[in-house]
PDB file of C-alpha atoms in Angstrom:
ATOM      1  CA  UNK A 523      12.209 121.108  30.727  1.00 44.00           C
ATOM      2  CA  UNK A 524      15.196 120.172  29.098  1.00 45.00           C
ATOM      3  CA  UNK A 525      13.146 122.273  25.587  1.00 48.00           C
ATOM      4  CA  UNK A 526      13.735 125.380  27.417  1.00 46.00           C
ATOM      5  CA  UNK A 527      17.367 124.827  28.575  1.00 52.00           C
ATOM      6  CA  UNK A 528      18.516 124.675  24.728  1.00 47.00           C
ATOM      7  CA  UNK A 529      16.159 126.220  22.737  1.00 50.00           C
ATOM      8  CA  UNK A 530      18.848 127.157  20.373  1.00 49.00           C
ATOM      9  CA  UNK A 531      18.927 123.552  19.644  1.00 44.00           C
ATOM     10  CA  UNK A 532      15.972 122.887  17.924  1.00 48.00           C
ATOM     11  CA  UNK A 533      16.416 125.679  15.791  1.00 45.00           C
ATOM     12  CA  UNK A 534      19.383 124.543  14.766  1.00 49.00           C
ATOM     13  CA  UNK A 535      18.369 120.959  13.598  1.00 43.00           C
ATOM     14  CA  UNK A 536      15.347 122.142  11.817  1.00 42.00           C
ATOM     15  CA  UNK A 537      18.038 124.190   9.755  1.00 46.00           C
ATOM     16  CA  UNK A 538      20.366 121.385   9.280  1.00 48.00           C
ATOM     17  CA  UNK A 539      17.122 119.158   8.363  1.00 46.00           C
ATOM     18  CA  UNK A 540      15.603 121.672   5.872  1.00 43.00           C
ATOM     19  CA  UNK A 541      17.777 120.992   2.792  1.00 48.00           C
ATOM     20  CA  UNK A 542      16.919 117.416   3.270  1.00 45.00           C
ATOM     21  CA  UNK A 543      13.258 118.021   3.758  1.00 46.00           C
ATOM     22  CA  UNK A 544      13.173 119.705   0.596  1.00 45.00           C
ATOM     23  CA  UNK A 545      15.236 117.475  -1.385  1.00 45.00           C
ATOM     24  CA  UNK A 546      12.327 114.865  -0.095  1.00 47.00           C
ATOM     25  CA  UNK A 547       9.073 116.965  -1.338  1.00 56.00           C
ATOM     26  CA  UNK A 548      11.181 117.463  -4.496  1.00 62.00           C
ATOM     27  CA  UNK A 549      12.078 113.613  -4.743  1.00 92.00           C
ATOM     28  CA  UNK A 550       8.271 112.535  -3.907  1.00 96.00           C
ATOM     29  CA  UNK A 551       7.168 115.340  -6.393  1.00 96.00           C
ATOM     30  CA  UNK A 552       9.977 113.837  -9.288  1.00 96.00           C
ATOM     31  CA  UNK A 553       8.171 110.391  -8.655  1.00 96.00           C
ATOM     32  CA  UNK A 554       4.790 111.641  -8.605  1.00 96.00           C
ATOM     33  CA  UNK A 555       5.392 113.495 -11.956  1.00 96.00           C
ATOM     34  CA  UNK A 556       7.132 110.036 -13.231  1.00 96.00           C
ATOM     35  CA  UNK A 557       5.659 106.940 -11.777  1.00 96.00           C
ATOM     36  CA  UNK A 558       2.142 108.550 -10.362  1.00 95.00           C
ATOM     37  CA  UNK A 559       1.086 107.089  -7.017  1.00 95.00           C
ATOM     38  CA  UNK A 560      -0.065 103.671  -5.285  1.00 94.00           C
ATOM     39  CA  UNK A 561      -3.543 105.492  -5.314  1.00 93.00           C
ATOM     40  CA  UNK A 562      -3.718 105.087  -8.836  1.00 94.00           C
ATOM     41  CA  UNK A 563      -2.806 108.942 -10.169  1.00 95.00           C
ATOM     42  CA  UNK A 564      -1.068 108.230 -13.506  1.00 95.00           C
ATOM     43  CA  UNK A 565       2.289 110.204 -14.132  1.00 96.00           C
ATOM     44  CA  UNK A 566       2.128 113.285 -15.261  1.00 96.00           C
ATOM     45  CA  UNK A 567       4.323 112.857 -17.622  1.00 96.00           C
ATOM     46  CA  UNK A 568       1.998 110.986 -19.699  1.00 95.00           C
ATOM     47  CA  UNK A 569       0.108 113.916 -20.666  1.00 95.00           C
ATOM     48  CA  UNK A 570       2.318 116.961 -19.609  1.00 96.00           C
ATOM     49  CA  UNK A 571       5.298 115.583 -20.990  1.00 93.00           C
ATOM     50  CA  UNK A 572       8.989 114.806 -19.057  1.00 87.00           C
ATOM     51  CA  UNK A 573       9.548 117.548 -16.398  1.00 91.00           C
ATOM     52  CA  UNK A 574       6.492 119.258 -17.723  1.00 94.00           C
ATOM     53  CA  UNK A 575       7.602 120.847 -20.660  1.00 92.00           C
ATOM     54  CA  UNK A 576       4.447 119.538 -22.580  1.00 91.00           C
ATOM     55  CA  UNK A 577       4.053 118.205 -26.263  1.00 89.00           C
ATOM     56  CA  UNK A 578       3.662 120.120 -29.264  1.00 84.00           C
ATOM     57  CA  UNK A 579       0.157 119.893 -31.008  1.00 86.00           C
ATOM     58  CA  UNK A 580      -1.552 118.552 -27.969  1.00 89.00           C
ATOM     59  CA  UNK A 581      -4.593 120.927 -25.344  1.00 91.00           C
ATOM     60  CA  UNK A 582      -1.837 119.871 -22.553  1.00 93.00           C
ATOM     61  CA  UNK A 583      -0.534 122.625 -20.792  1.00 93.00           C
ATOM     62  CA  UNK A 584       3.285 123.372 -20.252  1.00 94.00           C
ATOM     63  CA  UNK A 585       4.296 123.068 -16.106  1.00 95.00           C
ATOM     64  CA  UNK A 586       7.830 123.133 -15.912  1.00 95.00           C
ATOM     65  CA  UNK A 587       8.776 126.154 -14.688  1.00 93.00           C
ATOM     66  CA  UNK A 588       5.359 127.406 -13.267  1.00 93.00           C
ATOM     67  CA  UNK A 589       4.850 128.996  -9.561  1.00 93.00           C
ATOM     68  CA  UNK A 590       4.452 126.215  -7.563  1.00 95.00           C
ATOM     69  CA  UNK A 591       1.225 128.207  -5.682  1.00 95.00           C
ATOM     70  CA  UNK A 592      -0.558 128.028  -8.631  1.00 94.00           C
ATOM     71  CA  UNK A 593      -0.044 124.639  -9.751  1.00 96.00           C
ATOM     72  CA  UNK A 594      -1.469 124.010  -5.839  1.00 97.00           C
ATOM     73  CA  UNK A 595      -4.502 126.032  -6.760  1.00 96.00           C
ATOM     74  CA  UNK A 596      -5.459 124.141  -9.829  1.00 96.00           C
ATOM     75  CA  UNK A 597      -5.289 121.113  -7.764  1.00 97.00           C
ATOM     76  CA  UNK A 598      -7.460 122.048  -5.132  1.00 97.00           C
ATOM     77  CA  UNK A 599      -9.447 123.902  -7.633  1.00 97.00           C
ATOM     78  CA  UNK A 600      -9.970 120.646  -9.463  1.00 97.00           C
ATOM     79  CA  UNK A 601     -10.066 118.347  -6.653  1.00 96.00           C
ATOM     80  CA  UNK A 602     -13.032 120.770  -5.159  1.00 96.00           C
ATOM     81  CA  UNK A 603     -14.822 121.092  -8.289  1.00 96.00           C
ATOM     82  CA  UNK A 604     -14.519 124.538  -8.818  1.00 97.00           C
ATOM     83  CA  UNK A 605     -12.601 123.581 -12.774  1.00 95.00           C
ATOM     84  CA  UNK A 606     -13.325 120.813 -14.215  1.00 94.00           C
ATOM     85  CA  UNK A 607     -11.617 118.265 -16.756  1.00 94.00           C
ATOM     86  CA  UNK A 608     -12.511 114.762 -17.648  1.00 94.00           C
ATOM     87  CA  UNK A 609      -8.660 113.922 -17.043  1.00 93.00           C
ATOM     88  CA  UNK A 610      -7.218 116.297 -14.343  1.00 95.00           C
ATOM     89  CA  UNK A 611     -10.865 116.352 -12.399  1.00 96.00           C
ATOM     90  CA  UNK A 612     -10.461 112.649 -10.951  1.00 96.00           C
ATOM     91  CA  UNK A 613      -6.772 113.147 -11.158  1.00 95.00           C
ATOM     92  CA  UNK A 614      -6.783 115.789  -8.764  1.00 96.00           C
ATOM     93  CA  UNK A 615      -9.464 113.780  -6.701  1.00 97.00           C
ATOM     94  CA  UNK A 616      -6.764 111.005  -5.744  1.00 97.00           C
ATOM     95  CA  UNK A 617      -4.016 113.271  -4.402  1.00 97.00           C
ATOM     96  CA  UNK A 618      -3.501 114.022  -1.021  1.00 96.00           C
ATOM     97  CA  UNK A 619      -2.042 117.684  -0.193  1.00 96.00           C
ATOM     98  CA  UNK A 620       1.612 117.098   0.712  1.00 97.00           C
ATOM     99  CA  UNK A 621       1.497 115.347  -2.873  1.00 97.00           C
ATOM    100  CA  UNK A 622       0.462 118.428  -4.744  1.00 97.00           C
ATOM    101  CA  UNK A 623       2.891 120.181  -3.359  1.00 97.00           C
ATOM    102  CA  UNK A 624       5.137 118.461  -4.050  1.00 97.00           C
ATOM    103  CA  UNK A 625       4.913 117.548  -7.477  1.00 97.00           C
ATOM    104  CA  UNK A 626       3.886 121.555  -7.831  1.00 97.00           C
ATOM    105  CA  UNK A 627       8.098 122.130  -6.019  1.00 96.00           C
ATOM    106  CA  UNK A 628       9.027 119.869  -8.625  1.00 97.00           C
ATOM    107  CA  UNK A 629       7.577 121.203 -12.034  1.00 96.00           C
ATOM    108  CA  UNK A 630       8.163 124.704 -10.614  1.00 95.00           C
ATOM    109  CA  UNK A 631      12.067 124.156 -10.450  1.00 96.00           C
ATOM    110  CA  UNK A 632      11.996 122.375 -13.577  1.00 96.00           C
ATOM    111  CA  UNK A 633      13.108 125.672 -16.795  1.00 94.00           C
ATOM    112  CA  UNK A 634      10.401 125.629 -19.264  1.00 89.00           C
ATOM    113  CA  UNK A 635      11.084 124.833 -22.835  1.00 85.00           C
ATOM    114  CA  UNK A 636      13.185 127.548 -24.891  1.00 85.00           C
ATOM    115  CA  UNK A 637      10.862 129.645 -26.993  1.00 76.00           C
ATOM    116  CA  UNK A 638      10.347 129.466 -30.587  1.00 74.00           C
ATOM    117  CA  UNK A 639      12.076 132.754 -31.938  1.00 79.00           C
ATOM    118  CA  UNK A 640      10.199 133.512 -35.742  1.00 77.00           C
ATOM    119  CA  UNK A 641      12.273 134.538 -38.223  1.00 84.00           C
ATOM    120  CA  UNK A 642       9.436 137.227 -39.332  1.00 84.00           C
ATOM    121  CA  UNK A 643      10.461 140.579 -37.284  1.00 86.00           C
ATOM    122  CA  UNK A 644       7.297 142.233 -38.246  1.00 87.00           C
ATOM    123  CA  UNK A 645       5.651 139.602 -36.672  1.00 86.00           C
ATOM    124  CA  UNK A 646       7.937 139.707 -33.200  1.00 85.00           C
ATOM    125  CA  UNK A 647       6.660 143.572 -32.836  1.00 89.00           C
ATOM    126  CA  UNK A 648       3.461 142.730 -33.603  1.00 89.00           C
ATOM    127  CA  UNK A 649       3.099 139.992 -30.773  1.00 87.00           C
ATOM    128  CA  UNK A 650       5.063 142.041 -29.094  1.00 88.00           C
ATOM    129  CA  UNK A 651       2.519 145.026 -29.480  1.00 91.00           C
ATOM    130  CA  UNK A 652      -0.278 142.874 -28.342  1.00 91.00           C
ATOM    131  CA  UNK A 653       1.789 141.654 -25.253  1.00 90.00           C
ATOM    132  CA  UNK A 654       2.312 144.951 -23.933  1.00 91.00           C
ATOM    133  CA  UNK A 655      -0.986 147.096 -25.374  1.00 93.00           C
ATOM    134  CA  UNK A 656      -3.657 144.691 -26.430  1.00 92.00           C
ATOM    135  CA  UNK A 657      -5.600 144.335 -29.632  1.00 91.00           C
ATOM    136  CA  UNK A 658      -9.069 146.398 -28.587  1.00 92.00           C
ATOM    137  CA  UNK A 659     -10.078 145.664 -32.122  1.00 94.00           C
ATOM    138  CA  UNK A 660     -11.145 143.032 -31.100  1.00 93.00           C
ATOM    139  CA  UNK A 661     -11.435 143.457 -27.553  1.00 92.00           C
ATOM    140  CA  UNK A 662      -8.415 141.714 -26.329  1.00 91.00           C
ATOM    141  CA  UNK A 663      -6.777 143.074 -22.929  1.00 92.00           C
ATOM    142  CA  UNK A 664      -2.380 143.500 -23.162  1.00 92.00           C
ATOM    143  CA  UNK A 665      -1.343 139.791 -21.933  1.00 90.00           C
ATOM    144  CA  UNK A 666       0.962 141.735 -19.605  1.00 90.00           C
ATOM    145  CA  UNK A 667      -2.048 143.424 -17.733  1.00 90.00           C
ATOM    146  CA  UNK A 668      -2.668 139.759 -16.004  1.00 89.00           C
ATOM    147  CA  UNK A 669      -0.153 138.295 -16.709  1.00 89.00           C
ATOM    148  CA  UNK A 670       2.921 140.442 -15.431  1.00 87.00           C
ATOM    149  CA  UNK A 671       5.557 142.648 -17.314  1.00 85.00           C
ATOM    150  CA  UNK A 672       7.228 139.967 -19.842  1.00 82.00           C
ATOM    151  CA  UNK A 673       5.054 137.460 -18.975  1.00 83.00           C
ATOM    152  CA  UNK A 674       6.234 136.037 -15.975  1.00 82.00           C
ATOM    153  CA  UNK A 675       3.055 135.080 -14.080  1.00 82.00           C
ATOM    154  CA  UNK A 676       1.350 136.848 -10.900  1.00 82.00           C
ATOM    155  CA  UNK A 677       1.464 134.146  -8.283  1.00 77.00           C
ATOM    156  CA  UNK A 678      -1.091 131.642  -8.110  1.00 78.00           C
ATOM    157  CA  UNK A 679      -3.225 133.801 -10.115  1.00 81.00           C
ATOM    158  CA  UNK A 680      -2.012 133.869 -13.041  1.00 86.00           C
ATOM    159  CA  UNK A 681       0.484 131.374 -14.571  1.00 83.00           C
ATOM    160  CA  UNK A 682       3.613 132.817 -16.405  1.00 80.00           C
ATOM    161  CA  UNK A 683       3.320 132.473 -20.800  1.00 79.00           C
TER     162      UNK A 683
END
């Protein structure tokens, strides 16, 4: 009874509480991407480097800075089976999903690495010319036709370049 006499009130402390709820998924996500878990998941910055923002030379893919919906798709997708990996596949398998999201909050507030800028301006355009048109040469859709206008990723669709 005493719900319905202040039902401002409980609106009001899941407001105050929010900002600390987050800070917590962000905090469990910074430890999952660091330490890994008790359940054996080994940090991802092992492979994905710290905060995500990879290694050069190496088939692992940049997260920092990704949309946290479709870091939690890859997950799942992995974890279900539907894309597999001999290192993310049984990776995936040990996380539960309040840890996903989380570590997906954290990467996706993490900037991604500054990118290279060539000194070659021919070259620029020409990237720049496949970006936004394609290369139907050789069959090769404009990146920005999945991909968004400048690259910045469609949800969990499509991650941003």
């Amino acid at each position: 009874m005493s719900r319905l006499r202040f039902p401002m009130l409980g609106a009001i402390l899941v407001l105050a509480l929010l900002p600390w709820a987050l800070s917590q998924d962000t905090t469990l996500g910074e430890q999952i991407a660091q330490q890994g878990t008790p359940a054996g998941v080994t940090p991802c910055m092992a492979c994905h480097g710290q905060a995500g923002s990879s290694f050069a030379g190496t088939p692992f893919p940049r997260l920092a800075g990704l949309d946290m919906e479709y870091i939690v798709k890859q997950l799942r997708d992995f974890q279900a089976g539907l894309r597999a990996d001999a290192m993310m596949s049984p990776v995936a398998a040990l996380l539960e999903v309040p840890e996903m999201e989380a570590v997906a909050a954290y990467f996706a507030e993490q900037a991604p690495p500054p990118l290279p800028t060539p000194d070659d301006a021919a070259q620029v355009a020409l990237g720049m010319d496949i970006a936004n048109r394609g290369l139907w040469s050789v069959y090769l859709p404009a990146c920005a036709s999945c991909h968004g206008p400048l690259g910045v990723g469609v949800g969990d669709t499509f991650p941003a370049l």
